[in-house]
Coordinates of N, CA and C in Angstrom, one line a residue:
X525 N 118.0 95.4 122.0 CA 117.3 96.5 122.6 C 117.5 97.7 121.6
X526 N 116.5 98.2 120.9 CA 116.5 99.3 120.1 C 116.6 100.6 120.8
X527 N 117.4 101.5 120.4 CA 117.5 102.8 121.0 C 117.1 103.9 120.0
X528 N 116.5 105.0 120.4 CA 116.1 106.1 119.6 C 117.4 106.9 119.2
X529 N 117.2 107.8 118.2 CA 118.4 108.6 117.9 C 118.8 109.5 119.0
X530 N 117.7 110.0 119.7 CA 118.1 110.9 120.9 C 118.8 110.1 122.0
X531 N 118.3 108.9 122.3 CA 119.1 108.1 123.2 C 120.4 107.8 122.8
X532 N 120.7 107.5 121.6 CA 122.0 107.3 121.1 C 122.9 108.6 121.3
X533 N 122.2 109.7 121.0 CA 123.0 111.0 121.1 C 123.3 111.2 122.6
X534 N 122.4 110.9 123.5 CA 122.6 111.1 124.9 C 123.8 110.2 125.4
X535 N 123.8 108.9 124.9 CA 124.9 108.0 125.3 C 126.3 108.5 124.7
X536 N 126.3 109.0 123.5 CA 127.5 109.5 122.8 C 128.0 110.7 123.6
X537 N 127.2 111.6 123.9 CA 127.7 112.8 124.6 C 128.1 112.5 125.9
X538 N 127.5 111.7 126.6 CA 127.9 111.3 128.0 C 129.3 110.5 127.9
X539 N 129.5 109.7 126.9 CA 130.7 109.0 126.7 C 131.9 109.9 126.4
X540 N 131.6 110.9 125.5 CA 132.6 111.8 125.1 C 133.1 112.7 126.2
X541 N 132.2 113.0 127.1 CA 132.5 113.9 128.2 C 133.4 113.1 129.2
X542 N 134.5 113.6 129.6 CA 135.4 112.9 130.5 C 135.0 113.0 132.0
X543 N 134.1 113.9 132.3 CA 133.6 114.1 133.6 C 132.8 112.8 134.1
X544 N 132.7 112.6 135.4 CA 131.9 111.5 135.8 C 130.4 111.8 135.7
X545 N 130.0 113.0 135.9 CA 128.6 113.3 135.8 C 128.5 114.5 134.8
X546 N 127.4 114.5 134.1 CA 127.2 115.5 133.1 C 125.8 116.1 133.2
X547 N 125.7 117.4 133.0 CA 124.4 118.1 133.0 C 123.6 117.8 131.9
X548 N 122.3 117.8 132.1 CA 121.3 117.4 131.1 C 121.1 118.5 130.0
X549 N 121.6 119.7 130.3 CA 121.4 120.9 129.4 C 122.1 120.7 128.1
X550 N 123.1 119.8 128.0 CA 123.9 119.6 126.8 C 123.0 118.8 125.7
X551 N 122.0 118.1 126.2 CA 121.2 117.3 125.3 C 120.2 118.0 124.5
X552 N 119.9 119.3 124.8 CA 119.0 120.0 124.0 C 119.6 120.5 122.7
X553 N 120.9 120.3 122.5 CA 121.5 120.6 121.2 C 121.2 119.6 120.2
X554 N 120.6 118.5 120.5 CA 120.1 117.5 119.6 C 119.2 118.1 118.6
X555 N 118.4 119.0 119.0 CA 117.3 119.7 118.1 C 117.9 120.9 117.4
X556 N 119.1 121.2 117.6 CA 119.6 122.5 117.1 C 119.7 122.5 115.6
X557 N 120.0 121.4 114.9 CA 120.1 121.4 113.5 C 118.9 120.9 112.7
X558 N 117.8 120.5 113.5 CA 116.6 120.0 112.8 C 115.8 121.2 112.3
X559 N 115.1 120.9 111.2 CA 114.3 122.0 110.5 C 113.0 122.2 111.3
X560 N 112.4 121.1 111.8 CA 111.1 121.2 112.5 C 111.3 120.8 113.9
X561 N 112.0 121.7 114.7 CA 112.3 121.4 116.1 C 111.1 121.7 116.9
X562 N 110.7 120.8 117.9 CA 109.6 121.1 118.7 C 109.8 122.3 119.6
X563 N 108.8 122.7 120.3 CA 108.9 123.9 121.1 C 109.9 123.5 122.3
X564 N 110.3 124.5 123.0 CA 111.2 124.3 124.2 C 110.6 123.4 125.2
X565 N 109.4 123.7 125.5 CA 108.7 122.8 126.5 C 108.6 121.4 126.1
X566 N 108.3 121.1 124.8 CA 108.3 119.7 124.4 C 109.7 119.1 124.4
X567 N 110.7 119.9 124.1 CA 112.1 119.3 124.1 C 112.4 118.8 125.5
X568 N 112.1 119.7 126.5 CA 112.3 119.3 127.9 C 111.6 118.0 128.2
X569 N 110.4 117.9 127.8 CA 109.6 116.6 128.1 C 110.2 115.4 127.4
X570 N 110.6 115.6 126.2 CA 111.2 114.5 125.4 C 112.5 114.0 125.9
X571 N 113.4 115.0 126.3 CA 114.7 114.6 126.8 C 114.5 114.0 128.1
X572 N 113.6 114.4 129.0 CA 113.4 113.9 130.3 C 112.9 112.4 130.2
X573 N 112.0 112.2 129.3 CA 111.5 110.8 129.0 C 112.5 109.9 128.6
X574 N 113.4 110.4 127.7 CA 114.5 109.5 127.2 C 115.4 109.2 128.3
X575 N 115.8 110.1 129.1 CA 116.7 109.9 130.2 C 116.1 108.9 131.2
X576 N 114.8 109.1 131.5 CA 114.1 108.2 132.4 C 114.1 106.7 131.9
X577 N 113.9 106.6 130.6 CA 113.9 105.2 130.0 C 115.3 104.6 130.0
X578 N 116.3 105.4 129.8 CA 117.6 104.8 129.9 C 118.0 104.4 131.3
X579 N 117.5 105.2 132.3 CA 117.7 104.9 133.7 C 117.0 103.6 134.0
X580 N 115.8 103.4 133.5 CA 115.0 102.2 133.8 C 115.7 100.9 133.2
X581 N 116.3 101.1 132.1 CA 117.1 100.0 131.5 C 118.4 99.7 132.1
X582 N 118.9 100.5 133.1 CA 120.1 100.3 133.8 C 121.3 100.8 133.0
X583 N 121.1 101.7 132.0 CA 122.2 102.2 131.2 C 122.8 103.5 131.9
X584 N 121.9 104.3 132.5 CA 122.3 105.6 133.1 C 121.9 105.6 134.6
X585 N 122.6 106.4 135.4 CA 122.2 106.7 136.7 C 121.9 108.2 136.8
X586 N 120.7 108.6 137.3 CA 120.3 109.9 137.5 C 120.6 110.5 138.8
X587 N 121.2 111.7 138.8 CA 121.4 112.4 140.0 C 120.4 113.5 140.0
X588 N 119.6 113.6 141.1 CA 118.4 114.5 141.1 C 118.3 115.3 142.4
X589 N 117.5 116.3 142.3 CA 117.1 117.1 143.5 C 115.7 116.7 143.8
X590 N 115.4 116.5 145.1 CA 114.0 116.0 145.5 C 113.3 117.1 146.2
X591 N 112.0 117.3 145.8 CA 111.1 118.2 146.4 C 110.1 117.3 147.1
X592 N 109.1 117.9 147.7 CA 108.1 117.1 148.4 C 107.3 116.2 147.6
X593 N 107.1 116.6 146.3 CA 106.3 115.8 145.4 C 107.0 115.1 144.2
X594 N 108.2 115.6 143.9 CA 108.7 115.2 142.6 C 110.3 115.2 142.7
X595 N 110.9 114.3 141.8 CA 112.3 114.3 141.6 C 112.7 115.0 140.3
X596 N 113.7 115.9 140.4 CA 114.1 116.6 139.2 C 115.6 116.1 138.8
X597 N 115.7 115.4 137.7 CA 117.0 114.9 137.3 C 117.8 116.1 136.8
X598 N 119.0 116.3 137.5 CA 119.9 117.4 137.1 C 121.1 117.0 136.4
X599 N 121.7 115.8 136.8 CA 122.9 115.3 136.2 C 122.7 113.8 135.9
X600 N 123.5 113.3 135.0 CA 123.5 111.8 134.8 C 124.9 111.3 134.6
X601 N 125.1 110.0 134.8 CA 126.3 109.4 134.5 C 126.1 107.9 134.1
X602 N 127.1 107.4 133.3 CA 126.9 106.1 132.8 C 127.2 105.0 133.8
X603 N 126.5 103.8 133.7 CA 126.8 102.7 134.4 C 127.8 101.8 133.6
X604 N 128.3 100.7 134.1 CA 129.2 99.9 133.5 C 128.5 99.4 132.2
X605 N 127.2 99.0 132.3 CA 126.5 98.5 131.1 C 126.4 99.6 130.1
X606 N 126.1 100.8 130.5 CA 126.0 102.0 129.6 C 127.3 102.3 128.9
X607 N 128.4 102.1 129.6 CA 129.7 102.3 128.9 C 130.0 101.3 127.8
X608 N 129.6 100.0 128.0 CA 129.7 99.0 127.0 C 128.9 99.3 125.8
X609 N 127.7 99.8 126.0 CA 126.8 100.2 124.9 C 127.2 101.4 124.2
X610 N 127.8 102.4 125.0 CA 128.3 103.6 124.3 C 129.5 103.2 123.4
X611 N 130.4 102.4 123.9 CA 131.5 102.0 123.1 C 131.1 101.3 121.8
X612 N 130.1 100.5 121.9 CA 129.5 99.7 120.8 C 128.9 100.7 119.8
X613 N 128.3 101.7 120.3 CA 127.6 102.8 119.3 C 128.7 103.5 118.6
X614 N 129.9 103.8 119.3 CA 130.9 104.6 118.6 C 131.8 103.7 117.7
X615 N 131.5 102.5 117.7 CA 132.3 101.6 116.7 C 133.6 101.2 117.3
X616 N 133.8 101.4 118.6 CA 135.0 100.9 119.2 C 134.9 99.4 119.6
X617 N 135.9 98.7 119.3 CA 135.8 97.3 119.7 C 136.9 97.1 120.8
X618 N 136.5 96.1 121.7 CA 137.5 95.7 122.7 C 138.5 94.9 122.0
X619 N 139.8 95.0 122.5 CA 140.9 94.3 121.9 C 140.8 92.8 122.4
X620 N 141.0 91.9 121.5 CA 141.0 90.5 121.9 C 142.5 90.1 122.0
X621 N 142.8 89.2 122.9 CA 144.2 88.7 123.0 C 144.5 87.9 121.8
X622 N 145.7 87.9 121.4 CA 146.1 87.1 120.2 C 146.4 85.7 120.7
X623 N 145.8 84.8 120.1 CA 146.0 83.4 120.5 C 147.2 82.8 119.7
X624 N 148.1 82.2 120.4 CA 149.2 81.6 119.7 C 148.9 80.1 119.5
X625 N 149.3 79.6 118.4 CA 149.0 78.2 118.1 C 150.1 77.4 118.8
X626 N 149.6 76.3 119.5 CA 150.6 75.4 120.1 C 151.2 74.5 119.0
X627 N 152.5 74.3 119.1 CA 153.2 73.4 118.2 C 153.3 72.0 118.6

């Protein structure tokens, strides 16, 4: 399952943060260092779509406020599957037990 650079950034920031849920405002810093950053309105749309796609894949859980017509995702948190993928992205490996040879 290929992930975009923004989706990888979202997973890394969510994993690095020790809180159970994280605000989505942190993810706009992805465009901070880019030379040709899109407008603020486009950044909001792009981050929203990336978060929604990660939620559809079962990697994130979105916490939202509901209005009569729409849901607004305010916070997100990782699922168990998302934690595994985030660990893999950071290059951390799970420790394997050492097998002893039987004599």
